[in-house]
Coordinates of C-alpha atoms and ligand atoms in Angstrom, one line a residue:
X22 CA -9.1 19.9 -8.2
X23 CA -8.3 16.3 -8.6
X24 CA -9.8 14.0 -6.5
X25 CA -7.9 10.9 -5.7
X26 CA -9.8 8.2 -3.3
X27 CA -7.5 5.2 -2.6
X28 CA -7.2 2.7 0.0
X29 CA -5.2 -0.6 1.5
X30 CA -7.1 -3.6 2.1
X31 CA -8.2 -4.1 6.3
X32 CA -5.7 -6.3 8.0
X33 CA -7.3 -9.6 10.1
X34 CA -6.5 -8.9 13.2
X35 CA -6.2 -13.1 13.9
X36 CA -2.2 -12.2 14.2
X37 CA 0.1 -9.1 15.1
X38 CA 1.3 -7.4 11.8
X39 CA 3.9 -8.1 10.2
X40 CA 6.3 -7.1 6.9
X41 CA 3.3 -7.5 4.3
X42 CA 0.6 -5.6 6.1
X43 CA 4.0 -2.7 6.0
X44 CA 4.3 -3.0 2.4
X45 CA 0.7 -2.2 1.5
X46 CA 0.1 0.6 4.0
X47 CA 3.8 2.3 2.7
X48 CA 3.1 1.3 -1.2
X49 CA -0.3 3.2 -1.0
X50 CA 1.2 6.1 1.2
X51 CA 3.5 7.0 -1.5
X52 CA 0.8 7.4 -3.3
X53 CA -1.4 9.5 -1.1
X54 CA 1.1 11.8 -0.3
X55 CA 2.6 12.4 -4.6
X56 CA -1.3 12.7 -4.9
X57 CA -1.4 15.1 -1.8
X58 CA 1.5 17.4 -2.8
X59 CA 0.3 17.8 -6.2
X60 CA -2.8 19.3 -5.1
X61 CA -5.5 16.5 -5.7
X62 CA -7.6 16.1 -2.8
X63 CA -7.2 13.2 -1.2
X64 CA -8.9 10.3 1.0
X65 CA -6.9 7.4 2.2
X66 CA -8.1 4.7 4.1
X67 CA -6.6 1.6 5.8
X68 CA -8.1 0.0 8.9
X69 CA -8.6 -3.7 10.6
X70 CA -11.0 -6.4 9.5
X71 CA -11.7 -8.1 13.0
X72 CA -15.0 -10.3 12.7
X73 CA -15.0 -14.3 11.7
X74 CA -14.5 -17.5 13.3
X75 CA -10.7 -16.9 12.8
X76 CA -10.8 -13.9 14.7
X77 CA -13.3 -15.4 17.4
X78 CA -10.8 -19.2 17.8
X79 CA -7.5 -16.4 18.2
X80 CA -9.6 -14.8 20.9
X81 CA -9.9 -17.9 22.3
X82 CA -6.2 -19.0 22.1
X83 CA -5.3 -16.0 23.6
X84 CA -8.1 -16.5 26.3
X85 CA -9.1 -12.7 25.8
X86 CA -12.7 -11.9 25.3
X87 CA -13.4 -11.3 21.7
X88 CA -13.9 -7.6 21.6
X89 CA -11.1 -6.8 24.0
X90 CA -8.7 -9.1 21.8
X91 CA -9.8 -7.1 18.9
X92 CA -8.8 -4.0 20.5
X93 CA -5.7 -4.8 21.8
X94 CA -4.5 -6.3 17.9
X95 CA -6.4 -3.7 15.9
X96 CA -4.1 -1.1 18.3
X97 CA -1.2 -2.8 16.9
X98 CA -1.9 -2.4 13.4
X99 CA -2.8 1.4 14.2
X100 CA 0.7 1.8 15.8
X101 CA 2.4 -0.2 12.7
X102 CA 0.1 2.4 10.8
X103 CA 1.6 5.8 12.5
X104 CA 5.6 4.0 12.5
X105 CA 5.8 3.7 9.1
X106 CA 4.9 7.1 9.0
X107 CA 1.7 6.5 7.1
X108 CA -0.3 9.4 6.3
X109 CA -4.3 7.5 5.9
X110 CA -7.0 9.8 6.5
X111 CA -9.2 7.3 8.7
X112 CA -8.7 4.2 9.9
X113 CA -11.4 1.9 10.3
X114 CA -12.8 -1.0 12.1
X115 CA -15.3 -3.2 10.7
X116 CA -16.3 -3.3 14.8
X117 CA -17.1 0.2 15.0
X118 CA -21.1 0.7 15.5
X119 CA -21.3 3.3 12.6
X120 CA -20.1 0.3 10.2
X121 CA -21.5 -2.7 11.5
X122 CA -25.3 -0.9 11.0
X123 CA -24.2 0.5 7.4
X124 CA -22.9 -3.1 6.8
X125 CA -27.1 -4.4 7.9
X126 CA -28.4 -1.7 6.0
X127 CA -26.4 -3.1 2.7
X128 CA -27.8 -6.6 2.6
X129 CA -30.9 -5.2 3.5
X130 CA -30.7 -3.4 0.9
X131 CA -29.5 -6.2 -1.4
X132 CA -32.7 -8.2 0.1
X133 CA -35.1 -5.7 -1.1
X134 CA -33.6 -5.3 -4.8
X135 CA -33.7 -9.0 -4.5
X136 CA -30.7 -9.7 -4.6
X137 CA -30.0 -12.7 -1.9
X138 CA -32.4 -15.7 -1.7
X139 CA -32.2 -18.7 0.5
X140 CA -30.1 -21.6 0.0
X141 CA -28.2 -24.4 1.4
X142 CA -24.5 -24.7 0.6
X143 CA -22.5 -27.6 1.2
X144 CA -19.0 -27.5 -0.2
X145 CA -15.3 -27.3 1.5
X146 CA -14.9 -24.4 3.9
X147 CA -11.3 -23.0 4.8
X148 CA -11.3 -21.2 8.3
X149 CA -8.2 -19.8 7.7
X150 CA -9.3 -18.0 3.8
X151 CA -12.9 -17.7 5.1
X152 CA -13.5 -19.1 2.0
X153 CA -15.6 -22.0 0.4
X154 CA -13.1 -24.3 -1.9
X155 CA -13.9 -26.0 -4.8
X156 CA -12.1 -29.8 -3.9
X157 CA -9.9 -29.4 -7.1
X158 CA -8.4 -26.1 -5.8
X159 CA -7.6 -27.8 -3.0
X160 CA -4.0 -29.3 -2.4
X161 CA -4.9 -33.4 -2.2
X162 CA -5.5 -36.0 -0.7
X163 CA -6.6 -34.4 2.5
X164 CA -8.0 -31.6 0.7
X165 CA -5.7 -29.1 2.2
X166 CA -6.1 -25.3 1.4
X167 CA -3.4 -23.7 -0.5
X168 CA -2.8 -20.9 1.4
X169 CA -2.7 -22.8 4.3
X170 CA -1.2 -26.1 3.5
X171 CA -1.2 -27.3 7.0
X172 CA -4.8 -26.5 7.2
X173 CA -7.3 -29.1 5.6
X174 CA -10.5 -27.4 4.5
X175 CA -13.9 -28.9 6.4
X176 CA -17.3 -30.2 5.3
X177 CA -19.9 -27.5 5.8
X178 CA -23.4 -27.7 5.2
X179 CA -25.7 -25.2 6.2
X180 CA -28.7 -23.2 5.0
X181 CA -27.1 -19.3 3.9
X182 CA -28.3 -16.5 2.1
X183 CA -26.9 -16.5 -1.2
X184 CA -25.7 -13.7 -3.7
X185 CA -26.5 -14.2 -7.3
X186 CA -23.0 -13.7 -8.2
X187 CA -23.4 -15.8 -11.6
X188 CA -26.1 -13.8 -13.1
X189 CA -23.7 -10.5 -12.7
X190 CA -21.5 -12.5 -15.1
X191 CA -22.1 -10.3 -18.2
X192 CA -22.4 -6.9 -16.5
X193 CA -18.8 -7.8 -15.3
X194 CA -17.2 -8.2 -18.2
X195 CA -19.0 -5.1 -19.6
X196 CA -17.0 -3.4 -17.1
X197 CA -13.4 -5.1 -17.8
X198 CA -13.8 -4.4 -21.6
X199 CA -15.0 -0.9 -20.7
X200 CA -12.1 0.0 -17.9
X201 CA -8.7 -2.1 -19.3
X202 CA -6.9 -0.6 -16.5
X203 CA -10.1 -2.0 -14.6
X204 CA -7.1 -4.6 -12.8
X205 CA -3.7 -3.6 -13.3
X206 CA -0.8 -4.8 -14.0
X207 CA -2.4 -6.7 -17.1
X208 CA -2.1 -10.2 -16.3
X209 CA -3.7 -9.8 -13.0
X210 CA -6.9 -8.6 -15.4
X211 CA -6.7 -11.3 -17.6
X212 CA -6.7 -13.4 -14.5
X213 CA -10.0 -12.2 -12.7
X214 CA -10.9 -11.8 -16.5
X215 CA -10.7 -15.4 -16.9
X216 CA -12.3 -16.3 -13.5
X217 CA -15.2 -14.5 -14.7
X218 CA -15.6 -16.4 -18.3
X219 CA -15.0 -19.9 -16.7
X220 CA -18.3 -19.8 -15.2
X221 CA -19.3 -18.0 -11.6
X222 CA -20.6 -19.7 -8.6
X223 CA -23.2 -18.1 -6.3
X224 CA -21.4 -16.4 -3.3
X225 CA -23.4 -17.4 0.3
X226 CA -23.3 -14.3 2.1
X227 CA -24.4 -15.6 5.2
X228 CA -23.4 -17.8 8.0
X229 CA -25.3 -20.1 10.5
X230 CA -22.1 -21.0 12.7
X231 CA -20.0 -18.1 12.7
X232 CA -21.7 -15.7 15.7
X233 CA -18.6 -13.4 15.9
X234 CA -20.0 -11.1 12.9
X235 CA -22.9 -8.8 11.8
X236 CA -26.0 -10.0 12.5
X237 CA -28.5 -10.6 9.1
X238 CA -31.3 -8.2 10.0
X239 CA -34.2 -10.0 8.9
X240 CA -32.0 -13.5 10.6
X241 CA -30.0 -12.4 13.6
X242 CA -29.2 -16.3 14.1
X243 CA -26.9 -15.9 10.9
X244 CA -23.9 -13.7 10.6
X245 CA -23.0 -11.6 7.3
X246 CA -20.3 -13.2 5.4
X247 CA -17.2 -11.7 6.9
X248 CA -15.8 -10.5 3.6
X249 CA -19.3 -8.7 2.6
X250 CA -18.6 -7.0 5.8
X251 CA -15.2 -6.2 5.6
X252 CA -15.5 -5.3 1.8
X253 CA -18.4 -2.8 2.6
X254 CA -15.5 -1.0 5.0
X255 CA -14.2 1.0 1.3
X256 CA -17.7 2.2 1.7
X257 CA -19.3 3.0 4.8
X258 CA -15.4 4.7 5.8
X259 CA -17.0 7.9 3.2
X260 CA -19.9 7.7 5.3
X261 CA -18.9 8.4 8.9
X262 CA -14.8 8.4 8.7
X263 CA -14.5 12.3 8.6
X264 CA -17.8 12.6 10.9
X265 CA -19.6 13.4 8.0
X266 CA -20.4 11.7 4.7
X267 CA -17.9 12.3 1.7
X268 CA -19.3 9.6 -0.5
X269 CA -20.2 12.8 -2.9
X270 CA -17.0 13.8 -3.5
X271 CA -15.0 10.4 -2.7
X272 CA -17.3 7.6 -4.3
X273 CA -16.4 5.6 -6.2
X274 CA -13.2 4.7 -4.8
X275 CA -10.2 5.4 -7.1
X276 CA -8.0 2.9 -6.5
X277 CA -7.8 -0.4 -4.3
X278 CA -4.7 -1.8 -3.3
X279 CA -4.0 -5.1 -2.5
X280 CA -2.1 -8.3 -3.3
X281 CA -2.9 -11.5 -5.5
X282 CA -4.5 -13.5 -3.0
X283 CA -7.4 -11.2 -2.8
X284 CA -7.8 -10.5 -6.5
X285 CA -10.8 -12.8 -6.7
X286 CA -13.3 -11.0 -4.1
X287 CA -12.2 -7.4 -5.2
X288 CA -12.1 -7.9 -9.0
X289 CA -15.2 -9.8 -8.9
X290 CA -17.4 -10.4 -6.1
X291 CA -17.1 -6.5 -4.7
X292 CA -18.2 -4.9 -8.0
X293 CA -20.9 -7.1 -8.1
X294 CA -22.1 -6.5 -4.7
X295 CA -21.9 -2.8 -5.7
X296 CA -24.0 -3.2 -9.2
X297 CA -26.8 -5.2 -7.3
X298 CA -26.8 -2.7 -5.1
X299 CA -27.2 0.1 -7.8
X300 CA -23.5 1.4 -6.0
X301 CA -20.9 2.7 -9.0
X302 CA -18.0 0.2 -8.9
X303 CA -14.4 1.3 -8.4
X304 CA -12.3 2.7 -10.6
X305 CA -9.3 0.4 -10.7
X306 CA -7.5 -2.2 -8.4
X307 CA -3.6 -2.7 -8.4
X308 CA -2.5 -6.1 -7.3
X309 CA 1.0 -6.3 -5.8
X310 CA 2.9 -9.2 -5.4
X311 CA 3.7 -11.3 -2.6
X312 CA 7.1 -11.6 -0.5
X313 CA 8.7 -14.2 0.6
X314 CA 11.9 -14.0 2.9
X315 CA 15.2 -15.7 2.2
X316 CA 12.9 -17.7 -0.8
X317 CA 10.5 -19.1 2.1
X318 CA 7.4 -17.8 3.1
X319 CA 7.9 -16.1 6.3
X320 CA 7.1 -18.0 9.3
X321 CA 7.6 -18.3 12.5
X322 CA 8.5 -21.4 12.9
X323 CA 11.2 -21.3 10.1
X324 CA 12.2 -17.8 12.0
X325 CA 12.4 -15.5 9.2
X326 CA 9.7 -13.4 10.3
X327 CA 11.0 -10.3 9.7
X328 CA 9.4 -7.7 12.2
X329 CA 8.7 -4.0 11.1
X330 CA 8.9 -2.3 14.4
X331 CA 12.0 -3.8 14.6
X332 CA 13.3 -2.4 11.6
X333 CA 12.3 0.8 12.1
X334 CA 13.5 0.8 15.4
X335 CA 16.8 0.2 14.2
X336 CA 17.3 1.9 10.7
X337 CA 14.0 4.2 10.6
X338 CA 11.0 4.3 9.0
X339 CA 12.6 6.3 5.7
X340 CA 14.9 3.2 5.3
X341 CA 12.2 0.7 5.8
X342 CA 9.6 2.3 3.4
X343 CA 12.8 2.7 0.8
X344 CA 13.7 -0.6 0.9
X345 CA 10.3 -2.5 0.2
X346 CA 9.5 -0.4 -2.6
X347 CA 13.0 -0.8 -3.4
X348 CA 13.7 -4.3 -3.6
X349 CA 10.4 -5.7 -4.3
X350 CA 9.1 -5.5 -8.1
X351 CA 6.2 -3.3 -7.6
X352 CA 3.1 -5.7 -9.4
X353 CA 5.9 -8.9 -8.6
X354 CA 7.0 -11.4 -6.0
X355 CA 10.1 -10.5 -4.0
X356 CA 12.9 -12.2 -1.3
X357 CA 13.1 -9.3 1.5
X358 CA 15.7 -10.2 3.9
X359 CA 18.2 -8.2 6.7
X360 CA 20.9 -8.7 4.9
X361 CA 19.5 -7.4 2.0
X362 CA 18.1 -4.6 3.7
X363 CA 21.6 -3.6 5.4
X364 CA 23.2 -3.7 2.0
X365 CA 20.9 -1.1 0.7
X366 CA 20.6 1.3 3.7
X367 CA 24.6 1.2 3.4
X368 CA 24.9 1.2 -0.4
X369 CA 22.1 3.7 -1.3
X370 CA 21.0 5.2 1.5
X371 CA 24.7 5.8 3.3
X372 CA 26.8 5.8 0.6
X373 CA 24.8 7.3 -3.1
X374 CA 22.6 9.3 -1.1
X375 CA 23.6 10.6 2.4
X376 CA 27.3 11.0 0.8
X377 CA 26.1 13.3 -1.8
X378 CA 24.0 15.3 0.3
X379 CA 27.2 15.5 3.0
X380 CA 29.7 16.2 0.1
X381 CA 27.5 18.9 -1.5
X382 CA 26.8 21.0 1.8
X383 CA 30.4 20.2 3.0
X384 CA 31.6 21.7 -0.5
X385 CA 29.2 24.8 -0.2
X386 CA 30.4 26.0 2.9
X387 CA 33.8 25.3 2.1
X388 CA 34.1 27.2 -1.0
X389 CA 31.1 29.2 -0.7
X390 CA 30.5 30.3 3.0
X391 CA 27.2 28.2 3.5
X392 CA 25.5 30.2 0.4
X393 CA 24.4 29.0 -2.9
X394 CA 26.0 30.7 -5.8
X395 CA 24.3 31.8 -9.1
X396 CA 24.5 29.3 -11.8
X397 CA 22.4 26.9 -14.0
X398 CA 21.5 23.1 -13.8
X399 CA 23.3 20.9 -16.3
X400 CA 22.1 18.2 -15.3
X401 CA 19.4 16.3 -16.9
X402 CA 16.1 16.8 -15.2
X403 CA 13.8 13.4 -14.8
X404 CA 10.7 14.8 -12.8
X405 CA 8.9 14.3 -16.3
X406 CA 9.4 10.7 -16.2
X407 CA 9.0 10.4 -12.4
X408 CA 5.6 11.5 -12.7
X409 CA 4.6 9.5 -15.4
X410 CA 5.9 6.2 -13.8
X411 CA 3.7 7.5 -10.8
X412 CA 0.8 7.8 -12.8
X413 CA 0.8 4.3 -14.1
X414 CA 1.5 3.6 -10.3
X415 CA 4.6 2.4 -10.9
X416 CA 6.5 2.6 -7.6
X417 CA 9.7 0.8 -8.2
X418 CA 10.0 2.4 -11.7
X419 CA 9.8 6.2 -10.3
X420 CA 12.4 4.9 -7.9
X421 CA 14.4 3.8 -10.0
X422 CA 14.3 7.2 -12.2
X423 CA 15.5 9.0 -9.0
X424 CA 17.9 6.9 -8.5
X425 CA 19.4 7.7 -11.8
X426 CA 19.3 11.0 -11.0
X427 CA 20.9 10.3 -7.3
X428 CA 24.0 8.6 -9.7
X429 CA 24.6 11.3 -11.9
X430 CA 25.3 14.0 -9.9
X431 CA 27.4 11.1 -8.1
X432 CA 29.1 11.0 -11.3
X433 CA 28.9 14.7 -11.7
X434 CA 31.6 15.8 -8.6
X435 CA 33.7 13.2 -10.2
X436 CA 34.1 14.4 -13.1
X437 CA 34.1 18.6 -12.1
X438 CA 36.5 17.5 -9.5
X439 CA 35.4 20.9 -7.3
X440 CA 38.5 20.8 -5.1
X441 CA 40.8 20.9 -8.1
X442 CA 38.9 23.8 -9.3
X443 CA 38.7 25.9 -5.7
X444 CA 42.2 25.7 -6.5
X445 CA 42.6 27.6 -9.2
X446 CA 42.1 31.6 -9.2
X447 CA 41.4 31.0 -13.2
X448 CA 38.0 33.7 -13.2
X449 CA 37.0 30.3 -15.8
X450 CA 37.3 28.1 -13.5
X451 CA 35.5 30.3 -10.5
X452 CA 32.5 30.2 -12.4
X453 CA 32.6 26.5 -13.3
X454 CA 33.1 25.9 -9.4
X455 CA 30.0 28.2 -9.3
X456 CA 28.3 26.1 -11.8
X457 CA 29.4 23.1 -10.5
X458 CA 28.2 24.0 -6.6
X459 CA 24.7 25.5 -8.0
X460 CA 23.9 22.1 -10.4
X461 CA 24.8 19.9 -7.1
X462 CA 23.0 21.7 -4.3
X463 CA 19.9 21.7 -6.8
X464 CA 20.1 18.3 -7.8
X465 CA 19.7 17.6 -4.2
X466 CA 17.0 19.9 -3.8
X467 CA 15.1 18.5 -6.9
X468 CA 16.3 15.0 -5.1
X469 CA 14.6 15.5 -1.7
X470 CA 11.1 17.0 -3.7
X471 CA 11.4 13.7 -5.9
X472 CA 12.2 11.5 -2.9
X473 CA 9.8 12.8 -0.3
X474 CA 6.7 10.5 -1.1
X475 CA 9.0 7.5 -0.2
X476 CA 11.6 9.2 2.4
X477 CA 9.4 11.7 3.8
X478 CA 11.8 12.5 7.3
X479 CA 14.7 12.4 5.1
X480 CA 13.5 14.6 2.3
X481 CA 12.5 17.5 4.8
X482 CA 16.1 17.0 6.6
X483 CA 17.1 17.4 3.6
X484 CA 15.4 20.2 2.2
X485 CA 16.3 22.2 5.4
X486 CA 20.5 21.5 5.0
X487 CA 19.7 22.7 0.9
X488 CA 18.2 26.1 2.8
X489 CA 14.9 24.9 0.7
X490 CA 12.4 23.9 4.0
X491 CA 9.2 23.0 3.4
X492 CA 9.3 23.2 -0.3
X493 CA 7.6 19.6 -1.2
X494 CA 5.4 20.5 -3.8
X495 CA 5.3 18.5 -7.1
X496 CA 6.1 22.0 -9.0
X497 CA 9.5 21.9 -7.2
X498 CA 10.3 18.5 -8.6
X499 CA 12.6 19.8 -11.7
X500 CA 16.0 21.3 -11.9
X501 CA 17.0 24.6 -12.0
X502 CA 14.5 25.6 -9.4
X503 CA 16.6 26.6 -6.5
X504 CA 17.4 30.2 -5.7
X505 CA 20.7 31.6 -5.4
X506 CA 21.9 32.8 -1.9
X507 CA 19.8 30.3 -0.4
X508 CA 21.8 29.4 3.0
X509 CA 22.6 25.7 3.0
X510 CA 24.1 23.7 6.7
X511 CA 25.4 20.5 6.9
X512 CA 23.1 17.8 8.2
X513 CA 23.8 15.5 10.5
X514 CA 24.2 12.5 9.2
X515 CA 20.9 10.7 7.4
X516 CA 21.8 7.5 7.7
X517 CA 24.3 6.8 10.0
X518 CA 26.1 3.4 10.5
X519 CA 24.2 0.7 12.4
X520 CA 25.3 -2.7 13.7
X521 CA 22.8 -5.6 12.3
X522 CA 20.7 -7.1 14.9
X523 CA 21.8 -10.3 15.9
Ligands
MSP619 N1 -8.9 -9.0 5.8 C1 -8.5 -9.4 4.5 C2 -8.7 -8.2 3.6 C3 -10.1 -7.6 3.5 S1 -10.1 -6.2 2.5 C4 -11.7 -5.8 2.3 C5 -7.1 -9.9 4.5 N2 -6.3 -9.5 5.5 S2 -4.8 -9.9 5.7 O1 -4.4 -9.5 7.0 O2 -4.6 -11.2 5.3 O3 -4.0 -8.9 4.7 C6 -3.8 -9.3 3.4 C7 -3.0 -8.2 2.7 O4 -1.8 -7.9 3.4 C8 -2.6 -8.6 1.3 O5 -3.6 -8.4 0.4 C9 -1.4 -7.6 1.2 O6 -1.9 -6.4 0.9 C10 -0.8 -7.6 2.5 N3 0.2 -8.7 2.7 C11 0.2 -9.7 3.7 N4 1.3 -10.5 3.5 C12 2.0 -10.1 2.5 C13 3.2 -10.5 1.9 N5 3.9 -11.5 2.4 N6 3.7 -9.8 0.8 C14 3.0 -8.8 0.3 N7 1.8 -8.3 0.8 C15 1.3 -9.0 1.9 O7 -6.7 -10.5 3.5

């Protein structure tokens, strides 16, 4: 057996969850569950990053105390989780007590290998990034972060506990020329790459004003780094997650997901942490792109936020989890909008889809009874090339390929016209109808196996009206795979016609 370890990266819960936290959780579900059905044993993790002086001033804001904030928004995420139909096998929180002591034990750990040392840093601090700034990254004058353009980064100097980040220098870019699929897609690797040849800075892993975090066992006045903590979450999850350790079969983690803006602590700073900890790095980060809606950044202010429960509420999860992977080049940036989320549910989901799956059962109890006659595919099979676009994590690609498929056998009623050949008592034309009525009901069969990763409601529904139920498995993804006789229904409809919400 395979085994396939892959996680999302752990929301902040400073702000309720929106589109982008949706993307990652449904990108790396697809994922788990093609990995799942093809008999790999999985673990997939997602959870909620909840310490830092973001987290603490939000509390604040929302006049909640701390914890109690964090449980409220962390229940958000968990609910955003289970509506988008993700399938994760624990979800953590860098508050639980199980991870917070693993967390001590870590840079205790790093202490005695030393591997921290005292220092004092002084530099530009962004409260937003949690992250120190060199001035020339910086947006100037004002020295504004950014990420956070509104935001101007402040003047901190304090005394820390530093990581020797810069000495790992080498050992890093051992492991890029060993692993080129270390950081996929490829410019994203020569990215980190490149961080890690211009020269590394030493990484303070400690803070003296943030008290909303881990204490520093040896220090309890100071507070580990919020991103040592929260990175440590891909590791201590094996530990207790399941209620018993799986590191064994689990670590090291398979695959990370994320999106650009986190490239530099997971390509660099986290296999590091790992290497001076004597830990085996990860196998391989993919860094998605970013989306933007109607060419802005969503915002509230601009009110173009676009909000996934609402979304599902009103066209489903299915349609939601379609669309993103859908629209958005998986690895690029993308424009996610309503409208162009209506004009795909209608287009592809109503129309190429839900029309050929209505037609087909329509057809086969017309001319057939309800039952699936004995015949043979013609139609080209594509599960080949699905799978390989899945194993170069390819999302929108596989898509695509099914897609292609969902078109041809569009194509394919077209042009066997069967109502012009149920017309005809011509025993030649009988067994083309048979042909004809076999190749279709299979396609969409075949369709619903290829599509369930993505569409996992729709697929079964689907799989049920084809007289197929249950039959998800990866070795049920060609053509020619459904048994004559089978008893097919019409559905209701999969995607029926909505109004947009106003
Ligand atoms: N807490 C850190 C991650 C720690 S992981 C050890 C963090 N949290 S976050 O809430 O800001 O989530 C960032 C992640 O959410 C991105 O890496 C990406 O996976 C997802 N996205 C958030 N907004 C997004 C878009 N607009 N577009 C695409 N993905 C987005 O960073």
């Amino acid at each position: 057996m395979t085994v396939f370890s892959l996680t999302t990266p752990i929301y902040y819960v400073n702000s309720d969850p929106h589109l982008g936290h949706a993307y990652t959780t449904v990108a790396a579900d697809v994922l788990a569950r093609h990995h799942r059905r093809s008999g790999d044993d999985v673990f997939f993790l997602t959870g909620t990053d909840e310490h830092g002086g973001n987290v603490a001033r939000a509390a604040e804001a929302a006049g909640l105390p701390v914890k109690e904030f964090c449980d409220r928004v962390s229940e958000r995420f968990r609910a955003l989780a289970a509506a988008v139909e993700s399938s994760h096998d624990f979800f953590i929180r860098t508050t639980d007590p199980e991870h917070e002591r693993r967390v001590q034990a870590f840079v205790q750990l790093l202490k005695d290998r030393d591997q921290l040392y005292e220092g004092t840093y002084a530099g530009l601090y962004c409260s937003s990034c949690e992250m120190f700034y060199a001035e020339s990254d910086l947006i100037q004058p004002g020295n504004f972060c950014p990420l956070h353009p509104t935001r101007a980064a402040e003047w901190v100097e304090e005394r820390n506990w530093f990581f020797p980040l810069r000495s790992w220098a080498p050992r890093l870019l051992e492991l890029y020329d060993a692993n080129p699929q270390f950081v996929r897609p490829r410019a994203r690797y020569n990215e980190a790459r490149s961080l890690i040849e211009g020269g590394l800075e030493d990484v303070s892993f400690s803070r003296a004003t943030v008290s909303w975090g881990v204490p520093v066992p040896w220090e309890p006045s100071q507070t580990i780094y919020v991103w040592v903590d929260a990175l440590l979450n891909y590791r201590t999850a094996l530990e207790y997650g399941l209620g018993r350790d799986v590191t064994a079969t689990f670590w090291p983690t398979n695959l990370h997901l994320m999106a650009k803006d986190i490239l530099r602590l997971h390509g660099i700073v986290w296999p590091a942490m790992l290497l001076a900890a004597g830990y085996e790095p990860p196998q391989g980060l993919f860094v998605h792109g970013y989306f933007s809606s109607g060419g802005q950044k969503m915002s509230k202010t601009l009110g173009n936020v676009i909000d996934p429960f609402e979304v599902i509420e009103s066209l489903g999860a299915d349609a939601l989890r379609f669309y993103l992977l859908r629209e958005v080049q998986w690895g690029q940036d993308g424009d996610v909008t309503w409208e162009g989320l209506h004009r795909r549910y209608e287009g592809e989901l109503a129309n190429d889809l839900g029309n050929l799956v209505s037609r087909t059962t329509a057809m086969v109890a017309r001319y057939r009874d309800g039952v699936v006659p004995a015949g043979r595919s013609v139609l080209e099979p594509i599960d080949v090339r699905v799978g390989e676009r899945l194993a170069e994590i390819d999302l929108t690609g596989a898509l695509e390929e099914i897609w292609g498929l969902v078109r041809a056998a569009n194509r394919f009623v077209e042009e066997r016209a069967p109502w012009a050949l149920a017309r005809s008592d011509d025993p030649a034309d009988v067994a083309r109808l048979d042909e004809t009525l076999y190749t279709l009901t299979d396609a969409v069969r075949s369709l619903a196996v290829l599509l369930w990763p993505y569409m996992p409601e729709s697929a079964e529904r689907i799989l049920e009206a084809v007289g197929d139920p249950g039959a998800i498995g990866w070795e049920r993804a060609g053509l020619g795979l459904l048994e004559a006789g089978a008893a097919v229904r019409q559905p209701p409809p999969l995607f029926p016609r909505v109004e947009l919400p106003a």
